[in-house]
mmCIF file of C-alpha atoms and ligand atoms in Angstrom:
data_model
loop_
_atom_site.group_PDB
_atom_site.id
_atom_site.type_symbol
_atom_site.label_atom_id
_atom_site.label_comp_id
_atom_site.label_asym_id
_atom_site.label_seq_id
_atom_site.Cartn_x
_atom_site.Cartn_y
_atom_site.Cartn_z
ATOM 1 C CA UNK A 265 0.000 0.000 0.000
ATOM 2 C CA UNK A 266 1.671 2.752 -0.490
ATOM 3 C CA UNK A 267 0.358 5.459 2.081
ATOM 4 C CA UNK A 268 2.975 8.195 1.224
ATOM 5 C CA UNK A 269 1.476 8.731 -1.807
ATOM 6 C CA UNK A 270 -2.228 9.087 -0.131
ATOM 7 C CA UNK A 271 -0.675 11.521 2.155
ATOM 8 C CA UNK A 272 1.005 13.584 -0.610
ATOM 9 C CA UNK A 273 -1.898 13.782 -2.380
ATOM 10 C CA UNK A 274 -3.946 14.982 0.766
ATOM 11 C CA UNK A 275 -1.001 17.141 1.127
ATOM 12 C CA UNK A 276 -1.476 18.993 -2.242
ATOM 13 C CA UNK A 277 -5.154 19.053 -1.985
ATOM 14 C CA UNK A 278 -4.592 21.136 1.133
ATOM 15 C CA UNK A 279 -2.327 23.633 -0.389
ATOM 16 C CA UNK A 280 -3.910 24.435 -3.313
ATOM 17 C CA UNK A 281 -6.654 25.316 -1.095
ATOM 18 C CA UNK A 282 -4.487 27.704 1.425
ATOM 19 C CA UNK A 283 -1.309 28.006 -0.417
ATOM 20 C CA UNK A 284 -0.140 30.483 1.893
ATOM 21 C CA UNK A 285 -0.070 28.199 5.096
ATOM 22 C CA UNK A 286 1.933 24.852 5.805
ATOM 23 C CA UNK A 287 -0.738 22.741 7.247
ATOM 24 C CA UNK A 288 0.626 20.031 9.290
ATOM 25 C CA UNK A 289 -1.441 16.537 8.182
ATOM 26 C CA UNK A 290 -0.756 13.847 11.129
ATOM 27 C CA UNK A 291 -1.193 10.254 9.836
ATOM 28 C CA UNK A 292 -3.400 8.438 12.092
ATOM 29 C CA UNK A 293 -2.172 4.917 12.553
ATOM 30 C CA UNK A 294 -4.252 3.947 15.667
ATOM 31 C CA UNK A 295 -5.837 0.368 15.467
ATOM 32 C CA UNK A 296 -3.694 -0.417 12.885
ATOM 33 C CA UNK A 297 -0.386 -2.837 12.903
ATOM 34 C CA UNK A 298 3.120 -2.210 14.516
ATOM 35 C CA UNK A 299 4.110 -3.186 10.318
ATOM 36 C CA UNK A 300 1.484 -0.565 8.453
ATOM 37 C CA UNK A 301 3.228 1.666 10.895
ATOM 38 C CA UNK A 302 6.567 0.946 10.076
ATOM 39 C CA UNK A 303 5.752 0.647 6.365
ATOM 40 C CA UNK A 304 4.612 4.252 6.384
ATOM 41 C CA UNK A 305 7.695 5.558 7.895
ATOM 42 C CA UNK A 306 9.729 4.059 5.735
ATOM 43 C CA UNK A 307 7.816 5.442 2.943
ATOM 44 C CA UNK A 308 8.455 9.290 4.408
ATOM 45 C CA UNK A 309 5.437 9.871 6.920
ATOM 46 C CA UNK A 310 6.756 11.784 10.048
ATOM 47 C CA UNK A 311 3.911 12.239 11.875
ATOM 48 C CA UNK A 312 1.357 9.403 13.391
ATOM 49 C CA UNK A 313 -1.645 9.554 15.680
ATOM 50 C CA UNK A 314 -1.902 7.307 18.383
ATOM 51 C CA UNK A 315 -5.187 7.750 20.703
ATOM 52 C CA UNK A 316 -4.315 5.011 22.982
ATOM 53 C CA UNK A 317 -1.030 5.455 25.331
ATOM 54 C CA UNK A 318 -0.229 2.140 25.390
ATOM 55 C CA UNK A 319 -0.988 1.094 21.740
ATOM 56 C CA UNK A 320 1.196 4.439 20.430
ATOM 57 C CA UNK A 321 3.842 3.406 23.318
ATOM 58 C CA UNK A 322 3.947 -0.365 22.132
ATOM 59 C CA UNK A 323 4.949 1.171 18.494
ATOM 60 C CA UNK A 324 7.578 3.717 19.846
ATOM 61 C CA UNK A 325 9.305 1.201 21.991
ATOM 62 C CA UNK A 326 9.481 -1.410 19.252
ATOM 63 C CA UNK A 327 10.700 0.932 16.347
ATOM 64 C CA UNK A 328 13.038 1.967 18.503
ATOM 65 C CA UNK A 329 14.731 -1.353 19.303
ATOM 66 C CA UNK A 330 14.968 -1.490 15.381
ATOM 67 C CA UNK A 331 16.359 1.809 14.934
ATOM 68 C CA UNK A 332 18.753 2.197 17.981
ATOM 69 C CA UNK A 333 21.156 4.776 15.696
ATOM 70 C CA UNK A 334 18.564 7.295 15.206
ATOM 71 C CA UNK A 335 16.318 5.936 18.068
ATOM 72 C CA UNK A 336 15.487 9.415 20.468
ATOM 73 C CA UNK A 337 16.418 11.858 17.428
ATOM 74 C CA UNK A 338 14.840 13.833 15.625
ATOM 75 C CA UNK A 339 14.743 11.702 13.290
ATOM 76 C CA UNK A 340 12.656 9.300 15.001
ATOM 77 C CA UNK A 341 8.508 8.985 14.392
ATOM 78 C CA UNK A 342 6.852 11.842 16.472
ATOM 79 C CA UNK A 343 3.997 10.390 18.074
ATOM 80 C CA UNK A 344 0.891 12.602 18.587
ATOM 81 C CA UNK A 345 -1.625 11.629 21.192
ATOM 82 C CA UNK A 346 -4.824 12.386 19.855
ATOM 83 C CA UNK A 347 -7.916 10.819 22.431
ATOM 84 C CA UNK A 348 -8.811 11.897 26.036
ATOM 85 C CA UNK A 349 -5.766 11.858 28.318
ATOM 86 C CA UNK A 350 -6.166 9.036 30.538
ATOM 87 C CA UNK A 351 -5.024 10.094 33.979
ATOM 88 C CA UNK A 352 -2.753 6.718 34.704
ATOM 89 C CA UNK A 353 -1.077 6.037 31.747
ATOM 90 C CA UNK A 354 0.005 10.643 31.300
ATOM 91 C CA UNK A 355 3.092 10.428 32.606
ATOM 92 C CA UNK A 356 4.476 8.222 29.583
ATOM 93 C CA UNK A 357 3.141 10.731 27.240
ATOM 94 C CA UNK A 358 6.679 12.760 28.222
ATOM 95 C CA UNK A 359 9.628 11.524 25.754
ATOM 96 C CA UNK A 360 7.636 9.246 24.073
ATOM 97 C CA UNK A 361 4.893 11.775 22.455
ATOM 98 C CA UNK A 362 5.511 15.218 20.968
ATOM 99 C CA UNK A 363 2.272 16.151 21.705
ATOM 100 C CA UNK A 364 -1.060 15.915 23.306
ATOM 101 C CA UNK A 365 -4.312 16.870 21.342
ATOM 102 C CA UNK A 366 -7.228 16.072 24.015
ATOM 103 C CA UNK A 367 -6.259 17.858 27.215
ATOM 104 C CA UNK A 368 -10.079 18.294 28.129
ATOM 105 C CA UNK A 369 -10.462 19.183 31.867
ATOM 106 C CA UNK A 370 -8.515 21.163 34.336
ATOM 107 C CA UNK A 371 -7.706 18.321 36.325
ATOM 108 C CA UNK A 372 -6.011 16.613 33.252
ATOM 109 C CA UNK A 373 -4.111 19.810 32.408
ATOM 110 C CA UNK A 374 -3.153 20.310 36.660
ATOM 111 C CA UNK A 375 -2.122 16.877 36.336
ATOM 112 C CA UNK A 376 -0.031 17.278 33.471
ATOM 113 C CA UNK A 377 1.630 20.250 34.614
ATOM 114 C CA UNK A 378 2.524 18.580 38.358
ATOM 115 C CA UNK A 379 4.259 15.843 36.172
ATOM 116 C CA UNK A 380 6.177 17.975 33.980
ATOM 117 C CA UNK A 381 7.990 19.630 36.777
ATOM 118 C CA UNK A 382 9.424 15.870 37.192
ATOM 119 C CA UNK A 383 10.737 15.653 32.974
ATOM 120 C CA UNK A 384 12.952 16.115 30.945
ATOM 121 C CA UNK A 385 11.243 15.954 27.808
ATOM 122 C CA UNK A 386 8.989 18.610 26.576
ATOM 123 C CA UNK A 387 5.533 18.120 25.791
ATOM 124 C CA UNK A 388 3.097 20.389 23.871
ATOM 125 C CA UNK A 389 -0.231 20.205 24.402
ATOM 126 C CA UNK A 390 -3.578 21.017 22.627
ATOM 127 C CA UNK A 391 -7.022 21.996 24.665
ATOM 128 C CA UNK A 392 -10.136 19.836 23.673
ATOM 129 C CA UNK A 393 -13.275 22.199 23.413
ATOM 130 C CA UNK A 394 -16.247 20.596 23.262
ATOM 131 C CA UNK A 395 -18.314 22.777 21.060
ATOM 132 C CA UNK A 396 -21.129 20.077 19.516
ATOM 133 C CA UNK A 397 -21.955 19.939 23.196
ATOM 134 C CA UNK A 398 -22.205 16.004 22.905
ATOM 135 C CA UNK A 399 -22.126 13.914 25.697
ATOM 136 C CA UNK A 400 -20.172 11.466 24.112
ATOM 137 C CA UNK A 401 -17.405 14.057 23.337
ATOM 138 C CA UNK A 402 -14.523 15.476 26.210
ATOM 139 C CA UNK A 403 -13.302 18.463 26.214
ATOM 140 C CA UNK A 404 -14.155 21.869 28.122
ATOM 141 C CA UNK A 405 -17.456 23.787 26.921
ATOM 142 C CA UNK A 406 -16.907 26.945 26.134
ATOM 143 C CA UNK A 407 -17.418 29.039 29.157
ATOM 144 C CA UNK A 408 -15.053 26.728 30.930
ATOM 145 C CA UNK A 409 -12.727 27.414 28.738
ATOM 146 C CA UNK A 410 -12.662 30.803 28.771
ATOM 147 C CA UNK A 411 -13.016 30.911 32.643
ATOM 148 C CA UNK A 412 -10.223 29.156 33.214
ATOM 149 C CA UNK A 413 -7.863 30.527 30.539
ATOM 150 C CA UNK A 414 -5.926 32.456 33.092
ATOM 151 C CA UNK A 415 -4.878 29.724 34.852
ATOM 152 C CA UNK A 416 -3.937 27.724 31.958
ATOM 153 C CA UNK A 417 -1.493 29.688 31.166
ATOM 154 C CA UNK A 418 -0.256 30.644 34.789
ATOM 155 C CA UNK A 419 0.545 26.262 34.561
ATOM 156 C CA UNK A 420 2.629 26.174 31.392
ATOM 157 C CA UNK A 421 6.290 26.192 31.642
ATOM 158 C CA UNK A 422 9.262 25.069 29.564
ATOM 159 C CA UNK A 423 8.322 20.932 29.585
ATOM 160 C CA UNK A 424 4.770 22.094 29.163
ATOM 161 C CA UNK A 425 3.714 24.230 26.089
ATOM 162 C CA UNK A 426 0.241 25.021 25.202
ATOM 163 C CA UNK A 427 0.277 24.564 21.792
ATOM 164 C CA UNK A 428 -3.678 25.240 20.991
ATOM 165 C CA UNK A 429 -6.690 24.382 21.120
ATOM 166 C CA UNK A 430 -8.285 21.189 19.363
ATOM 167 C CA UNK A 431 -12.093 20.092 18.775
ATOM 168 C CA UNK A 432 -13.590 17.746 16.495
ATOM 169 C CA UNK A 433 -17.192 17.961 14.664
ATOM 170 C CA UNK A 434 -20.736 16.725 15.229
ATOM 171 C CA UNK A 435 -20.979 12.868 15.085
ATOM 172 C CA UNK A 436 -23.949 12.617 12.296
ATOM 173 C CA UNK A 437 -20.915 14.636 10.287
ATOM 174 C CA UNK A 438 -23.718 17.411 9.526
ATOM 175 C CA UNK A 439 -21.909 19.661 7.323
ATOM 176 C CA UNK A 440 -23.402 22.647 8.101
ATOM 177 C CA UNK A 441 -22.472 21.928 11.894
ATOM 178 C CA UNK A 442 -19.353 21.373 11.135
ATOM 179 C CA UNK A 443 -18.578 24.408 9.442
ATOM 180 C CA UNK A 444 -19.918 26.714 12.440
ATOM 181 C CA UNK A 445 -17.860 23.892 14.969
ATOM 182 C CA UNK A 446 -15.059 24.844 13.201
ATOM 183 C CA UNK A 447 -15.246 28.277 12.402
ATOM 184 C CA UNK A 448 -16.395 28.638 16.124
ATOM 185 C CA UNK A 449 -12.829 27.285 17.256
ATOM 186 C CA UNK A 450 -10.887 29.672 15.114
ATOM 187 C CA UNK A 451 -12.849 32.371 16.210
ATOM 188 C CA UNK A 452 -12.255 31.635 19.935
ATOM 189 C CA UNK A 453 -8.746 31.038 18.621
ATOM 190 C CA UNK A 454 -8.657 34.533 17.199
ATOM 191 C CA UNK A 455 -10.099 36.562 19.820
ATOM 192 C CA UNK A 456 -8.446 35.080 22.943
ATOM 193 C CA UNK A 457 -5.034 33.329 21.592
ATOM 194 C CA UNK A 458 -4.211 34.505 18.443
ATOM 195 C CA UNK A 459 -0.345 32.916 18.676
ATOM 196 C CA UNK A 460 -1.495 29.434 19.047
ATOM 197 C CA UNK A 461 -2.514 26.595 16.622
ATOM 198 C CA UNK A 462 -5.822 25.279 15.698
ATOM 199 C CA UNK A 463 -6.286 20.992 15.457
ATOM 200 C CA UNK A 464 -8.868 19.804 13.469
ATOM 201 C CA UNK A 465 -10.464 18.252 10.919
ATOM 202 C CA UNK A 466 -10.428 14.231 9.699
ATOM 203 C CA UNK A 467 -10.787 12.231 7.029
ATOM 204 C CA UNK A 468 -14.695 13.465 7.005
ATOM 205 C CA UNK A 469 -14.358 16.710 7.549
ATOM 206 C CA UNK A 470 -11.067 18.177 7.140
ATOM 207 C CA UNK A 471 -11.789 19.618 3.635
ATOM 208 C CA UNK A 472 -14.226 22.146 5.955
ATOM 209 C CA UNK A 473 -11.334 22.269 8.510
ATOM 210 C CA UNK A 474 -8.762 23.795 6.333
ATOM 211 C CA UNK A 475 -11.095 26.526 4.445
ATOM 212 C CA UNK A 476 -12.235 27.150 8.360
ATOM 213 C CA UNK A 477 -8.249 27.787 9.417
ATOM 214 C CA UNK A 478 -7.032 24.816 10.387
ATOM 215 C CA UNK A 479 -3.623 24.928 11.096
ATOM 216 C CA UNK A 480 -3.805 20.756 11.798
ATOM 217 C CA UNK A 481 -5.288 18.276 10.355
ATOM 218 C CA UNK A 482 -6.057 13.943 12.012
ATOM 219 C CA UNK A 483 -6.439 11.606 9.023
ATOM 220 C CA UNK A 484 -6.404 8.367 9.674
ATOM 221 C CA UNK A 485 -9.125 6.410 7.007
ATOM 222 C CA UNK A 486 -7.770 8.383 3.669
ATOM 223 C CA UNK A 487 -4.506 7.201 4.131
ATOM 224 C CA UNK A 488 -4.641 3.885 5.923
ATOM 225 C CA UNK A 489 -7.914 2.433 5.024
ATOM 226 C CA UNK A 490 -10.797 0.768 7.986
ATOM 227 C CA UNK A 491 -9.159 0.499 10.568
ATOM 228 C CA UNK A 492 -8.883 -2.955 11.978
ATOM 229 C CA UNK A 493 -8.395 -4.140 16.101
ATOM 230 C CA UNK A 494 -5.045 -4.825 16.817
ATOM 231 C CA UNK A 495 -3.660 -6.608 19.362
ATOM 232 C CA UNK A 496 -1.465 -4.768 21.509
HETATM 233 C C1 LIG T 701 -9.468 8.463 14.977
HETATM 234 C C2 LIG T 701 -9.290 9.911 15.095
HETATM 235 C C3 LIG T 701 -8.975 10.705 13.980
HETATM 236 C C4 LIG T 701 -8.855 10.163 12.565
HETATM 237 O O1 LIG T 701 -10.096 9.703 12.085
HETATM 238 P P1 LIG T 701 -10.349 9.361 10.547
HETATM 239 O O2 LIG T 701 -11.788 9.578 10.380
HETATM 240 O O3 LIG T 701 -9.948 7.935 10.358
HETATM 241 O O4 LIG T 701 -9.531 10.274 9.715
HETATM 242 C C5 LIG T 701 -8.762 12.059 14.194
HETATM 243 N N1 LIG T 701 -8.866 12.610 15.423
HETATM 244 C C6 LIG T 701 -9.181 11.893 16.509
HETATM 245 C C7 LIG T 701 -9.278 12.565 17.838
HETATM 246 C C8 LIG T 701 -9.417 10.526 16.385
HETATM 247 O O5 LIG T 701 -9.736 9.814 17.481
#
């Protein structure tokens, strides 16, 4: 399969439509094998998706035992954590992740910030807003957000960057929701942050996402396929 190519072509798709920005596209490989992984790696992909800690750890830790020369370099896969942060399992999102994009309570973000005194890795970190208001989604509603905003910075220090803010669209994929998710987030983005990054869009949606201002895009389905349950 070749999933470089799927990713290019994403890729170009994306800046024909803002040819001014450089959209980052992360390739999410959750639920799929330690090998598809590896495949697209080898093929060029830098950046993968991981919403479980453990699955995205299990890859990491294994590539790396293949790769000790360039194992812990740049050079290496940079994992992106991309579900709710599960409050056991955080601390192993330090020097094994390069980022978090579901931070979606203040006792996640408290959490992570008590840890990161302990580190020596860096680790930025994306906000979840919850802005379908879904119960099945995470993430802080919008008043919470801003509420708390203050204090979200006042935790940030050099291990722990806030990188943005990330949200993702109505279930049912109504693309008129969508759009006003979406162009809800940049606005908030706008008027309260207007330094930091914006995550969203996937492979449903992030055509909207990117003529909405995204400055990051999750696709996992256009470039790996259905994803199938691994075993860990
Ligand atoms: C699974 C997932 C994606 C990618 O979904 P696709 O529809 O396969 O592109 C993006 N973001 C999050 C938070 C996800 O959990």
């Amino acid at each position: 399969m070749n999933f470089y190519q799927k990713y290019q072509d994403i890729s170009q798709e994306i800046s024909k439509s803002q040819p001014q920005k450089n959209i980052l596209i992360i390739a999410v490989s959750k639920k799929h094998s330690y090998e598809v992984f590896e495949e697209a790696y080898k093929q060029g992909i830098r950046d993968f998706g991981e919403n479980s800690i453990q699955e995205g750890l299990g890859k990491i830790e294994r590539w790396r035992e293949l790769n000790p020369d360039i194992a812990h370099t740049d050079r290496e896969p940079h994992l992106h954590h991309i579900g709710p942060v599960q409050k056991g399992s955080l601390r192993k999102l330090f020097g094994n992740f390069v980022a978090t994009h579901g931070v979606g309570s203040m006792n996640n973000w408290k959490e992570l910030a008590k840890r990161s005194l302990k580190e020596s890795h860096l680790l930025r970190c994306f906000i979840q807003l919850n802005l379908t208001l879904e119960d099945t989604k995470s993430g802080f509603l919008e008043s919470e957000f801003l509420e708390n905003i203050s204090e979200i910075h006042a935790l940030c220090n050099e291990k722990l960057i806030w990188e943005g803010l990330m949200t993702m669209g109505p279930s049912d994929g109504d693309i008129e929701t969508t759009r006003n998710v979406f162009r809800k987030l940049q606005q908030i983005r706008n008027e309260y942050i207007p330094d930091k990054k914006i995550s969203m869009g996937m492979t449903g949606d992030y055509k909207i996402a990117v003529e909405e201002g995204s400055d990051i895009v999750r696709i996992g389905t256009a470039i790996f396929g259905e994803r199938k349950y691994i075993e860990k």
